[in-house]
JSON list of C-alpha atoms in Angstrom, two decimals:
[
{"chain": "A", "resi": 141, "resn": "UNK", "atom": "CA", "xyz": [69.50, 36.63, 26.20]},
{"chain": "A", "resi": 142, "resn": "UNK", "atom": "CA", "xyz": [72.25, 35.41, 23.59]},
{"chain": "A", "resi": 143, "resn": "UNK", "atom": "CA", "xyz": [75.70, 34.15, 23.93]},
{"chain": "A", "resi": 144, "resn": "UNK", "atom": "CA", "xyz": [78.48, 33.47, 21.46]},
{"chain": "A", "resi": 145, "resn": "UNK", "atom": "CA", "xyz": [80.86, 30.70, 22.16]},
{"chain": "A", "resi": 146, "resn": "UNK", "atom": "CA", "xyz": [83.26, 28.21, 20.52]},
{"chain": "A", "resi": 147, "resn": "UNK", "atom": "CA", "xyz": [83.08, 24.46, 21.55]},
{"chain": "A", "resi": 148, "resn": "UNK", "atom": "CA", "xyz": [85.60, 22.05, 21.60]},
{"chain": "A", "resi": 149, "resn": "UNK", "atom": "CA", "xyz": [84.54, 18.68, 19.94]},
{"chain": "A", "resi": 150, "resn": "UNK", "atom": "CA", "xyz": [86.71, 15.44, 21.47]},
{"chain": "A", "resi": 151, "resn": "UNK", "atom": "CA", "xyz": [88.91, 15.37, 18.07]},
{"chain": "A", "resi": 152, "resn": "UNK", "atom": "CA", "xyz": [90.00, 18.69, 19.00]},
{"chain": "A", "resi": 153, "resn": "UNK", "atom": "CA", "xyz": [88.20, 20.96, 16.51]},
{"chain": "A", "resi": 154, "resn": "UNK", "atom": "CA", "xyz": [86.69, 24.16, 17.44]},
{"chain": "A", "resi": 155, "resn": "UNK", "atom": "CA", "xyz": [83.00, 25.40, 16.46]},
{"chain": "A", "resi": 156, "resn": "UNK", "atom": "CA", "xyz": [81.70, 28.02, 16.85]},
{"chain": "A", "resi": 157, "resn": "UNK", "atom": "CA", "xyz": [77.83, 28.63, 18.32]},
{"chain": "A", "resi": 158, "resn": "UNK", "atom": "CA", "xyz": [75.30, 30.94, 19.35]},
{"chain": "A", "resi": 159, "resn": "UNK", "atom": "CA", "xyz": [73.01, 30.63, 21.99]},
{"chain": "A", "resi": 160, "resn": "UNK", "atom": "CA", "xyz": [69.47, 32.03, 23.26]},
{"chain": "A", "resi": 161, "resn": "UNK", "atom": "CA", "xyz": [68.17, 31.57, 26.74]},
{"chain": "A", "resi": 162, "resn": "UNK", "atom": "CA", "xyz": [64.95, 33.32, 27.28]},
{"chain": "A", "resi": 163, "resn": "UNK", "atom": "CA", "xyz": [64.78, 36.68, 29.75]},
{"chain": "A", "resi": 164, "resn": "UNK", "atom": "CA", "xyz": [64.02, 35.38, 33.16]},
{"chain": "A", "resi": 165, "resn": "UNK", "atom": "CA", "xyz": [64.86, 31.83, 32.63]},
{"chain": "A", "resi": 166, "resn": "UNK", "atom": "CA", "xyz": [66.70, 29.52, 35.24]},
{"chain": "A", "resi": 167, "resn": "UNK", "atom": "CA", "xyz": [68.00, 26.83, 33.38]},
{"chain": "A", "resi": 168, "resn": "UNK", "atom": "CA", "xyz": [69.04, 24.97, 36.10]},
{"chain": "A", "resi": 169, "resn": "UNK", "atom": "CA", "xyz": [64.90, 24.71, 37.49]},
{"chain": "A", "resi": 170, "resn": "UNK", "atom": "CA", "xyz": [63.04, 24.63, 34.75]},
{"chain": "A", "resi": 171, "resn": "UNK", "atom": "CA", "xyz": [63.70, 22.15, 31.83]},
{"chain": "A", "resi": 172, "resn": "UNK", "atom": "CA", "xyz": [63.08, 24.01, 28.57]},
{"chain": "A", "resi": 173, "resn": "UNK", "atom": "CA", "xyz": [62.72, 22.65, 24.77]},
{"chain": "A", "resi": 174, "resn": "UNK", "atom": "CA", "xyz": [65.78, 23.55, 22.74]},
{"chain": "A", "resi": 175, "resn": "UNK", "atom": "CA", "xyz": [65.31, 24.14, 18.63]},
{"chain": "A", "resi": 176, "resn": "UNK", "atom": "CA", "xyz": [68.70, 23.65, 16.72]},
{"chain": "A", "resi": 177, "resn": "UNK", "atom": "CA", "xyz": [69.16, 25.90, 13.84]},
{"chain": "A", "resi": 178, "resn": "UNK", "atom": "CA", "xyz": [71.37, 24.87, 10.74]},
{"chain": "A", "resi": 179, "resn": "UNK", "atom": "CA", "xyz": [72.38, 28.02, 8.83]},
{"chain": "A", "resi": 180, "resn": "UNK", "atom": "CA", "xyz": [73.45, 28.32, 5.03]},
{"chain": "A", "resi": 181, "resn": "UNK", "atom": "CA", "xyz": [76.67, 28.45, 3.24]},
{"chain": "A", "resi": 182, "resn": "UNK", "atom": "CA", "xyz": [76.40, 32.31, 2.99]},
{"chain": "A", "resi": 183, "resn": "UNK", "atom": "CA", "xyz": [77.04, 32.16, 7.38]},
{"chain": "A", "resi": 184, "resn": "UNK", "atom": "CA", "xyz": [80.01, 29.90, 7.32]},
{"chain": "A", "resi": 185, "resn": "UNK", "atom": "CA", "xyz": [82.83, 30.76, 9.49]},
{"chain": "A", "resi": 186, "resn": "UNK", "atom": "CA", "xyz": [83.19, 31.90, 13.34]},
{"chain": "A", "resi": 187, "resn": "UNK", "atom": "CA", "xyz": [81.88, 35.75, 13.27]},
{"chain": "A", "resi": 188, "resn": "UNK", "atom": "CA", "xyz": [78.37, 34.13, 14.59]},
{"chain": "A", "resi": 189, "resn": "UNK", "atom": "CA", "xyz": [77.06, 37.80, 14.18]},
{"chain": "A", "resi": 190, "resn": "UNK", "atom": "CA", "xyz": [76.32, 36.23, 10.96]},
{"chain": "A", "resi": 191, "resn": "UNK", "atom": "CA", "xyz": [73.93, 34.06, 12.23]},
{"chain": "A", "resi": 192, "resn": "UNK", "atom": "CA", "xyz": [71.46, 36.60, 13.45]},
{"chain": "A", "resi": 193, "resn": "UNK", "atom": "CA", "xyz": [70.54, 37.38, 9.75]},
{"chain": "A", "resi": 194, "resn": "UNK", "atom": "CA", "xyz": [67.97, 35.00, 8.90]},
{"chain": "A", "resi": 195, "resn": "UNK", "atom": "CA", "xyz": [65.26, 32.59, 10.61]},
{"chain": "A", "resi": 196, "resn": "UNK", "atom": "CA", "xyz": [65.67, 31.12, 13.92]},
{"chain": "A", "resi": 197, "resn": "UNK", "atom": "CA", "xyz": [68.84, 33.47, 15.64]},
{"chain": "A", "resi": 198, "resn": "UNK", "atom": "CA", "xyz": [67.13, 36.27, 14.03]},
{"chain": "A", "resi": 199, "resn": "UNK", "atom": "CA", "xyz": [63.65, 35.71, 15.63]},
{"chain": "A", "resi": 200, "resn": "UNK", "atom": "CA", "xyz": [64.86, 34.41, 19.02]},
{"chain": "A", "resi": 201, "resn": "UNK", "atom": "CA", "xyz": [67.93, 37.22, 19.26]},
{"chain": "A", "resi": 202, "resn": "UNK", "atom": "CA", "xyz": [65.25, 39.78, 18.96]},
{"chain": "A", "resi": 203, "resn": "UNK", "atom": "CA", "xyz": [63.78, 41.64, 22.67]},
{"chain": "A", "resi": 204, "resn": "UNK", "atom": "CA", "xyz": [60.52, 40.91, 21.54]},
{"chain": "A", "resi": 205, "resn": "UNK", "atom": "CA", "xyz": [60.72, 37.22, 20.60]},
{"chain": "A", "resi": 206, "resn": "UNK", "atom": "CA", "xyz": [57.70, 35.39, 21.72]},
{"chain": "A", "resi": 207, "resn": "UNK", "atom": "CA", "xyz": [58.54, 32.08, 22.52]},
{"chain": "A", "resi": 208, "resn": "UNK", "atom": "CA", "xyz": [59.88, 30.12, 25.24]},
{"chain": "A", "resi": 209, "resn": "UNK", "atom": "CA", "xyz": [62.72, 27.95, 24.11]},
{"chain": "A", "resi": 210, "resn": "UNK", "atom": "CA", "xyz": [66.33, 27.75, 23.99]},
{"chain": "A", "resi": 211, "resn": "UNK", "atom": "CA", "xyz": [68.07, 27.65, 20.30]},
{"chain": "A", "resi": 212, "resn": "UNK", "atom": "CA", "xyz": [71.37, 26.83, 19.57]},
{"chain": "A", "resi": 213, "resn": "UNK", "atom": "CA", "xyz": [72.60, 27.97, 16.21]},
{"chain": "A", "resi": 214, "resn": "UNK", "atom": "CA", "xyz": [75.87, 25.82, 15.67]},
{"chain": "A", "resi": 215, "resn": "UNK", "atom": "CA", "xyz": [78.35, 27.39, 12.91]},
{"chain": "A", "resi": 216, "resn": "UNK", "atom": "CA", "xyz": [80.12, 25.48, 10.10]},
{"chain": "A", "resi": 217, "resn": "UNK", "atom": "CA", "xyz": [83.30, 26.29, 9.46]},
{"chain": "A", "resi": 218, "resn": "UNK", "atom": "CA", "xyz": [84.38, 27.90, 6.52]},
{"chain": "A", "resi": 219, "resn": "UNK", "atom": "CA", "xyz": [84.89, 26.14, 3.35]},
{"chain": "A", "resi": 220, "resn": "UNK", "atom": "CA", "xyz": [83.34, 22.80, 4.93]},
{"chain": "A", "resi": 221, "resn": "UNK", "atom": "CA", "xyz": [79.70, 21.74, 5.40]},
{"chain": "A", "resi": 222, "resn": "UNK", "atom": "CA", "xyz": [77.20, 20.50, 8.05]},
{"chain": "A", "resi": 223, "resn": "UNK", "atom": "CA", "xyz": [77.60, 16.93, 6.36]},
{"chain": "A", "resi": 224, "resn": "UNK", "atom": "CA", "xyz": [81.00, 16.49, 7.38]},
{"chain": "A", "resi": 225, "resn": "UNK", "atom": "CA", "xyz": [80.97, 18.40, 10.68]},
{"chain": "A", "resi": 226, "resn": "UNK", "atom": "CA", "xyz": [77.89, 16.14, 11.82]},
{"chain": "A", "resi": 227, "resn": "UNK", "atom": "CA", "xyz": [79.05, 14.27, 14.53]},
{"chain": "A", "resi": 228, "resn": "UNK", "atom": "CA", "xyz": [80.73, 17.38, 16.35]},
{"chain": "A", "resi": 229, "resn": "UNK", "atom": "CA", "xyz": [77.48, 18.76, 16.08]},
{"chain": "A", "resi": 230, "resn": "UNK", "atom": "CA", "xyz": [75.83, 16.18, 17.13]},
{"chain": "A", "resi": 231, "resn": "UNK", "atom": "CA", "xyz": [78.46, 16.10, 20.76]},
{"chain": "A", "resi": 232, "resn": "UNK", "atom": "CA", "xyz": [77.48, 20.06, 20.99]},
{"chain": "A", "resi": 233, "resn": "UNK", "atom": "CA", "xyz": [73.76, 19.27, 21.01]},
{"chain": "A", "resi": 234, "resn": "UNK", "atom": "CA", "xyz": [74.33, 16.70, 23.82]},
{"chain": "A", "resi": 235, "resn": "UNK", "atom": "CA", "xyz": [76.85, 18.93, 26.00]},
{"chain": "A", "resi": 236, "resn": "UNK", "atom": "CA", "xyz": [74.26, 22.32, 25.80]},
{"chain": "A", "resi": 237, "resn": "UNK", "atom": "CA", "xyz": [71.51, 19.60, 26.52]},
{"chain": "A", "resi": 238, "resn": "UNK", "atom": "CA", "xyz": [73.25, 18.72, 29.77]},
{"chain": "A", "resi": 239, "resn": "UNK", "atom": "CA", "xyz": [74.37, 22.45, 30.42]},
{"chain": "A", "resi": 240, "resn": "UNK", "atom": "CA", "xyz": [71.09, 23.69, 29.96]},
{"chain": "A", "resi": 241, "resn": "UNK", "atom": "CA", "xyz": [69.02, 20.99, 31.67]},
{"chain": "A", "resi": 242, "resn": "UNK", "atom": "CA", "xyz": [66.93, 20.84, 28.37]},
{"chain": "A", "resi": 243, "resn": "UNK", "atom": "CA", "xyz": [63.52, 18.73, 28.18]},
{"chain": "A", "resi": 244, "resn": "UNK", "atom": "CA", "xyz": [65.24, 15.48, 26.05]},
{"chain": "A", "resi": 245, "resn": "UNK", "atom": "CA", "xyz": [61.77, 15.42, 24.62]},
{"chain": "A", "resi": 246, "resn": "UNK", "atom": "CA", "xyz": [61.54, 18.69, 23.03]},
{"chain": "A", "resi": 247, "resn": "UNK", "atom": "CA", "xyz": [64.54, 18.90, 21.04]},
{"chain": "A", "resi": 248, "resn": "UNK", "atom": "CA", "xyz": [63.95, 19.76, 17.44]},
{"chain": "A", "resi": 249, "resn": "UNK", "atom": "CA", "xyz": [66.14, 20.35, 14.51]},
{"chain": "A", "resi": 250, "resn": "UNK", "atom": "CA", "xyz": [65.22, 23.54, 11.62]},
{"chain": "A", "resi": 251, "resn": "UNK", "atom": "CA", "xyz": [67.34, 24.71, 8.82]},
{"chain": "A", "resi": 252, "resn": "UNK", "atom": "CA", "xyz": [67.86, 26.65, 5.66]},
{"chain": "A", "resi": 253, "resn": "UNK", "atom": "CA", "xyz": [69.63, 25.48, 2.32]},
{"chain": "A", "resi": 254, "resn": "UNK", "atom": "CA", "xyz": [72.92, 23.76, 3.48]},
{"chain": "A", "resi": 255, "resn": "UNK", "atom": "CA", "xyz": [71.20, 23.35, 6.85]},
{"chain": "A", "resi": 256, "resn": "UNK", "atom": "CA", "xyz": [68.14, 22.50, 5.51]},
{"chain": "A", "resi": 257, "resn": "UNK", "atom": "CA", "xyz": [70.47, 19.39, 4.09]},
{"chain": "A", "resi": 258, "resn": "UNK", "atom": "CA", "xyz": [72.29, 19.22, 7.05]},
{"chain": "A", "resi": 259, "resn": "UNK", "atom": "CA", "xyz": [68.45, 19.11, 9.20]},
{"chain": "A", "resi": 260, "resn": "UNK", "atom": "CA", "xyz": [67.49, 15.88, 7.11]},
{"chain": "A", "resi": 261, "resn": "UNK", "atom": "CA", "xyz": [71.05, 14.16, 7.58]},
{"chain": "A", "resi": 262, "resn": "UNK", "atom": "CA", "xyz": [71.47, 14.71, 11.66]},
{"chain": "A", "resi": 263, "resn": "UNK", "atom": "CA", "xyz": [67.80, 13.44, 11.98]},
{"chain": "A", "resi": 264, "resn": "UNK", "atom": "CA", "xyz": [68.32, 10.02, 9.66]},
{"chain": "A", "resi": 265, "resn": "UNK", "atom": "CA", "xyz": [71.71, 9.61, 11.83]},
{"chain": "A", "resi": 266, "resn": "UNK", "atom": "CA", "xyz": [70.12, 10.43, 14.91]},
{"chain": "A", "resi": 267, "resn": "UNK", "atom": "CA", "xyz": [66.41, 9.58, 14.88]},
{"chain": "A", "resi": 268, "resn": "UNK", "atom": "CA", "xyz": [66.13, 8.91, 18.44]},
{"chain": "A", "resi": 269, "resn": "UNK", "atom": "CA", "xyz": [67.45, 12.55, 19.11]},
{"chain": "A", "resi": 270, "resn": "UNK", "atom": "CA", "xyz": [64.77, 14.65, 17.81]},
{"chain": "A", "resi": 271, "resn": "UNK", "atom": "CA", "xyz": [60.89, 14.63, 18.39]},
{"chain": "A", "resi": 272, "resn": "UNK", "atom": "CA", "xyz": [60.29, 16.75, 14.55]},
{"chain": "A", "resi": 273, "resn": "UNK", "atom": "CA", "xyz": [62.44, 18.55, 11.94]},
{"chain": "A", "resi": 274, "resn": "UNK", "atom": "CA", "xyz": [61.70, 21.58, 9.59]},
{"chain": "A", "resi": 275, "resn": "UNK", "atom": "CA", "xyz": [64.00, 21.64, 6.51]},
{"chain": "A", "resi": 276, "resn": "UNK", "atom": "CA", "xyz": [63.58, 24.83, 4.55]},
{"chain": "A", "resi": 277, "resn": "UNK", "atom": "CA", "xyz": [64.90, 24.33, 0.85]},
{"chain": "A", "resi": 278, "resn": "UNK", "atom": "CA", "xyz": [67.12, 21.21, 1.43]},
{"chain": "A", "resi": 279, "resn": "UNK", "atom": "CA", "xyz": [67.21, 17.55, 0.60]},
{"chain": "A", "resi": 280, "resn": "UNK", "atom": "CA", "xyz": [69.07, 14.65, 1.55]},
{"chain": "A", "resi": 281, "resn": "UNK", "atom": "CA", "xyz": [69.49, 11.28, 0.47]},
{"chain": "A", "resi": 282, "resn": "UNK", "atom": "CA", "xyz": [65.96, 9.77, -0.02]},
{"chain": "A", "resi": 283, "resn": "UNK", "atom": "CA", "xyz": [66.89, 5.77, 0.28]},
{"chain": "A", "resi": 284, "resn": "UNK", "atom": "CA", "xyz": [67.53, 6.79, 3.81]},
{"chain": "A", "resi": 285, "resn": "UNK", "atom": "CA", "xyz": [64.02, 8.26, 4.55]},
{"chain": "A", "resi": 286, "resn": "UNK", "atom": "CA", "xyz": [62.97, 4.87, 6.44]},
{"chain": "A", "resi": 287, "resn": "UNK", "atom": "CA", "xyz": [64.90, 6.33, 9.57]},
{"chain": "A", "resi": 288, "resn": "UNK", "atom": "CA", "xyz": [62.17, 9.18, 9.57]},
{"chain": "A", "resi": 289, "resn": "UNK", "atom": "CA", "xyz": [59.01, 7.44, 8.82]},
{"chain": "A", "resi": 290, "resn": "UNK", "atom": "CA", "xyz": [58.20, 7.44, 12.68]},
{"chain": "A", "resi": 291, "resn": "UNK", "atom": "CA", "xyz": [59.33, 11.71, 13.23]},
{"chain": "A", "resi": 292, "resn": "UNK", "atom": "CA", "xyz": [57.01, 14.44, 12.30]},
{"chain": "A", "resi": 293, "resn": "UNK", "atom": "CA", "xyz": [58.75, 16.87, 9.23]},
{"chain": "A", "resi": 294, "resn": "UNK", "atom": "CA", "xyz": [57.68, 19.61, 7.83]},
{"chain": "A", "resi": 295, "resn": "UNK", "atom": "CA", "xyz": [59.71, 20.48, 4.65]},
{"chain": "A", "resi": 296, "resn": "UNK", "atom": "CA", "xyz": [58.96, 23.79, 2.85]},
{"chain": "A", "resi": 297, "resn": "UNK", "atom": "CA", "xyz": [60.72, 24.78, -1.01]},
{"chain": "A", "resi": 298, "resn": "UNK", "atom": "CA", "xyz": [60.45, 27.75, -3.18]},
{"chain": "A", "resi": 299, "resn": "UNK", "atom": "CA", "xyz": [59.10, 26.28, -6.46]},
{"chain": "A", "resi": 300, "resn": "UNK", "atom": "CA", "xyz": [61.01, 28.91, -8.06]},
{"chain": "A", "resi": 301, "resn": "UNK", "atom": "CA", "xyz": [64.39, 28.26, -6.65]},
{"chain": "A", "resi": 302, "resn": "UNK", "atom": "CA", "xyz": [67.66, 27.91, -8.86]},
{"chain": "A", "resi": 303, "resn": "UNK", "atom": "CA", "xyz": [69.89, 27.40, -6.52]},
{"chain": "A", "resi": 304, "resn": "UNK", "atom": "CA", "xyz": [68.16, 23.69, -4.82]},
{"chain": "A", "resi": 305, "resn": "UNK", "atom": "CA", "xyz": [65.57, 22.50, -6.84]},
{"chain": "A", "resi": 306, "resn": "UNK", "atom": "CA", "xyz": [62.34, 21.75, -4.92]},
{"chain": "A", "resi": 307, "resn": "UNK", "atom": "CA", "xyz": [62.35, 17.88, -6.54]},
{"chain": "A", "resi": 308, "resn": "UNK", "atom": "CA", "xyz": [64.83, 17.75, -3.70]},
{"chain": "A", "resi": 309, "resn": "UNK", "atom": "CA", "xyz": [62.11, 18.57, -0.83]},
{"chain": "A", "resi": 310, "resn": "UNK", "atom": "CA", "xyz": [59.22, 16.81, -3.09]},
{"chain": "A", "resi": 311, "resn": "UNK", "atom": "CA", "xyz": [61.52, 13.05, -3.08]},
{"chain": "A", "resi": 312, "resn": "UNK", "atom": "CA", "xyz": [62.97, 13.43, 0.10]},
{"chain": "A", "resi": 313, "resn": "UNK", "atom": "CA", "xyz": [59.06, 13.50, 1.57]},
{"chain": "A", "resi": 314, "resn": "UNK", "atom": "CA", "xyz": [57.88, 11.20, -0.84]},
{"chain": "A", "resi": 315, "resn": "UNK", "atom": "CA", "xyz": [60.29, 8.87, 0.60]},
{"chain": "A", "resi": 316, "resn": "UNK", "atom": "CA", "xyz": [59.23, 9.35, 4.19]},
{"chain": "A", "resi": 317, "resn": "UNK", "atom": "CA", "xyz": [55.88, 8.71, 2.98]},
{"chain": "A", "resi": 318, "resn": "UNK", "atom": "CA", "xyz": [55.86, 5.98, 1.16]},
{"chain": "A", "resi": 319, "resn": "UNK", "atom": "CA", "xyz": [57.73, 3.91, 4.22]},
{"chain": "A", "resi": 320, "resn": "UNK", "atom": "CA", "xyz": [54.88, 4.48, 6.87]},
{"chain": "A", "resi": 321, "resn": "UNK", "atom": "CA", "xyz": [55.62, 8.77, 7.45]},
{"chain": "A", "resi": 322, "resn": "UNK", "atom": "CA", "xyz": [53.20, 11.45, 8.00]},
{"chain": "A", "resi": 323, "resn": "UNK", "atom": "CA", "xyz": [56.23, 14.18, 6.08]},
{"chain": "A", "resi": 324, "resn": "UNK", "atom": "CA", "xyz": [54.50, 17.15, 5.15]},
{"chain": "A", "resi": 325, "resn": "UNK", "atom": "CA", "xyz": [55.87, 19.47, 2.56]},
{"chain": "A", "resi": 326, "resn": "UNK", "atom": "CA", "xyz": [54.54, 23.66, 1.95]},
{"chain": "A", "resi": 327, "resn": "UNK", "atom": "CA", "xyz": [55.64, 24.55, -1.71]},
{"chain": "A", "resi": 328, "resn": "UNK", "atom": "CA", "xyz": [55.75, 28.56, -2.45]},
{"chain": "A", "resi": 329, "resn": "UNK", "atom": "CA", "xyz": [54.80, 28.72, -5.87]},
{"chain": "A", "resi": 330, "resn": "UNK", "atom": "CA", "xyz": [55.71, 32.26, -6.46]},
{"chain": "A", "resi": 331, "resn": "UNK", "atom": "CA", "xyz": [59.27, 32.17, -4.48]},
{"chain": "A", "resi": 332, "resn": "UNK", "atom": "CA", "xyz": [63.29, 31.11, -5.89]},
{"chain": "A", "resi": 333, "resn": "UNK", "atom": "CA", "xyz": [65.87, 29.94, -2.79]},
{"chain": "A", "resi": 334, "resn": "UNK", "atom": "CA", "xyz": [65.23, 32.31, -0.05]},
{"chain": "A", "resi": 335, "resn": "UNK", "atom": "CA", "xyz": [61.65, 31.05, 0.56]},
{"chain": "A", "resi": 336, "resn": "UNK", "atom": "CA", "xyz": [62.78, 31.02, 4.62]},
{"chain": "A", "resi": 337, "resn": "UNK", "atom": "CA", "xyz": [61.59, 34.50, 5.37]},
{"chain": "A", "resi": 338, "resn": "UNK", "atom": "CA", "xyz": [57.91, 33.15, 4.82]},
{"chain": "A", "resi": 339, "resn": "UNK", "atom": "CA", "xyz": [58.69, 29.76, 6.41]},
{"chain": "A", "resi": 340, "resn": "UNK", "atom": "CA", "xyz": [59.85, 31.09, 9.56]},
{"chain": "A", "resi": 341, "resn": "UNK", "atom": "CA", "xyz": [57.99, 34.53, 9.71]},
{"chain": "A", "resi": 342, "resn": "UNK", "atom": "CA", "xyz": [54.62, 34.21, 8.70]},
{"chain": "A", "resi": 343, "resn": "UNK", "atom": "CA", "xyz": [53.81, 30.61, 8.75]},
{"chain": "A", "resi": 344, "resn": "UNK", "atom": "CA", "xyz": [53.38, 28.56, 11.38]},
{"chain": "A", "resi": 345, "resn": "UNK", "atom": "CA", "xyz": [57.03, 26.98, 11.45]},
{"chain": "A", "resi": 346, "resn": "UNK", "atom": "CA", "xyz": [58.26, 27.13, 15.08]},
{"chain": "A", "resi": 347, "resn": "UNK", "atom": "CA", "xyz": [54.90, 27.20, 16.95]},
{"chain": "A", "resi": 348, "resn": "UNK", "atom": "CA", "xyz": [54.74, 23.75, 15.14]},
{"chain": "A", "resi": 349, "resn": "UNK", "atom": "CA", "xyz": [58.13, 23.21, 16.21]},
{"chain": "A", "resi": 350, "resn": "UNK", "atom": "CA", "xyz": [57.58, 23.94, 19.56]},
{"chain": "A", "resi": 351, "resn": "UNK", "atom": "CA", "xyz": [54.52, 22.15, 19.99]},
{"chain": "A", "resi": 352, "resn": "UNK", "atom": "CA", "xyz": [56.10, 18.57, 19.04]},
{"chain": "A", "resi": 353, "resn": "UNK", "atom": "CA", "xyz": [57.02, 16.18, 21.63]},
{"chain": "A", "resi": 354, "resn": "UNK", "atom": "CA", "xyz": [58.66, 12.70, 21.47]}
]
């Protein structure tokens, strides 16, 4: 089951989301994990159809999906970016949490290109939020890597991509590392930017995801 829906945030600016309960599920008895995916520029706006392209919404919008979870797929607005949008999307993580009676130690963070940057920024601001993270062709601002050292990441980069170049993945865990982590980074030697069709369909991505807990 999927819902779209525009949230509020307290300085009054509206985002829009998408939202996947599994069939059968009673929120409000059983206490679930939640994965938040962080889309790429390409789904910025507030048609959230948009979001059911790629990765996470596309896998957990399908009938078939195979995993028991709740995702929440927050949307950027157009023309901005998850790095300036993250504390709103920080206070819609917290208010689904609460809706949805989520388990606070199963909540993990995923996301491609600008969410992929966006996946390593709200987990260094937020470290005590999230048991693991999966950034898929991002980066982020490696001095800052201390604030993951203790979080389990899984980074994966298209060696081939022009568009964010995988140094950006290779430094970011390198960082992690080198202050105490356990980061672990897949390179795809034969792929350019959209590497996340292998990351989230045929590797082992959101089992690993969903097996994490703080």
């Amino acid at each position: 089951m999927f819902t779209s829906n525009i949230f509020t945030s307290k300085d009054g600016k509206n985002i829009s989301y998408l939202l996947t309960i599994p069939d059968g599920a009673d929120t409000s008895k059983e206490s679930l994990p939640l994965i938040m995916f962080l889309h790429g520029a390409g789904e910025r706006g507030t048609n959230t159809d948009k979001l059911r392209v790629y990765a996470v919404p596309k896998i957990f919008t399908s009938p078939d999906c195979p995993y028991r979870a709740v995702t929440l797929s927050p949307q950027c607005p157009e023309g901005e970016t998850f790095l300036n949008n993250m504390d709103r999307v920080k206070e819609l993580l917290d208010y689904i949490t609460d809706e949805c009676n989520i388990d606070k130690d199963r909540i993990s963070c995923t996301g491609l290109s600008m969410g992929g940057f966006g996946t390593f920024e709200i987990a260094m601001q937020y470290p005590e939020t999230f048991c693991a993270i999966a950034p898929v062709c991002g980066g982020g601002m490696e001095w800052r890597g201390v604030y993951l050292a203790k979080m389990p990441v899984w980074a994966f980069h298209g060696v081939l991509d022009c568009s964010v170049k995988c140094l950006h993945s290779i430094e970011m865990v390198e960082a992690i590392n080198t202050r105490g982590g356990k980061a672990k980074l897949t390179l795809y030697p034969d792929l350019p930017h959209n590497c996340w069709n292998r990351a989230y369909e045929e590797d082992e991505l959101i089992p690993w995801l969903l097996s994490q807990k703080k």
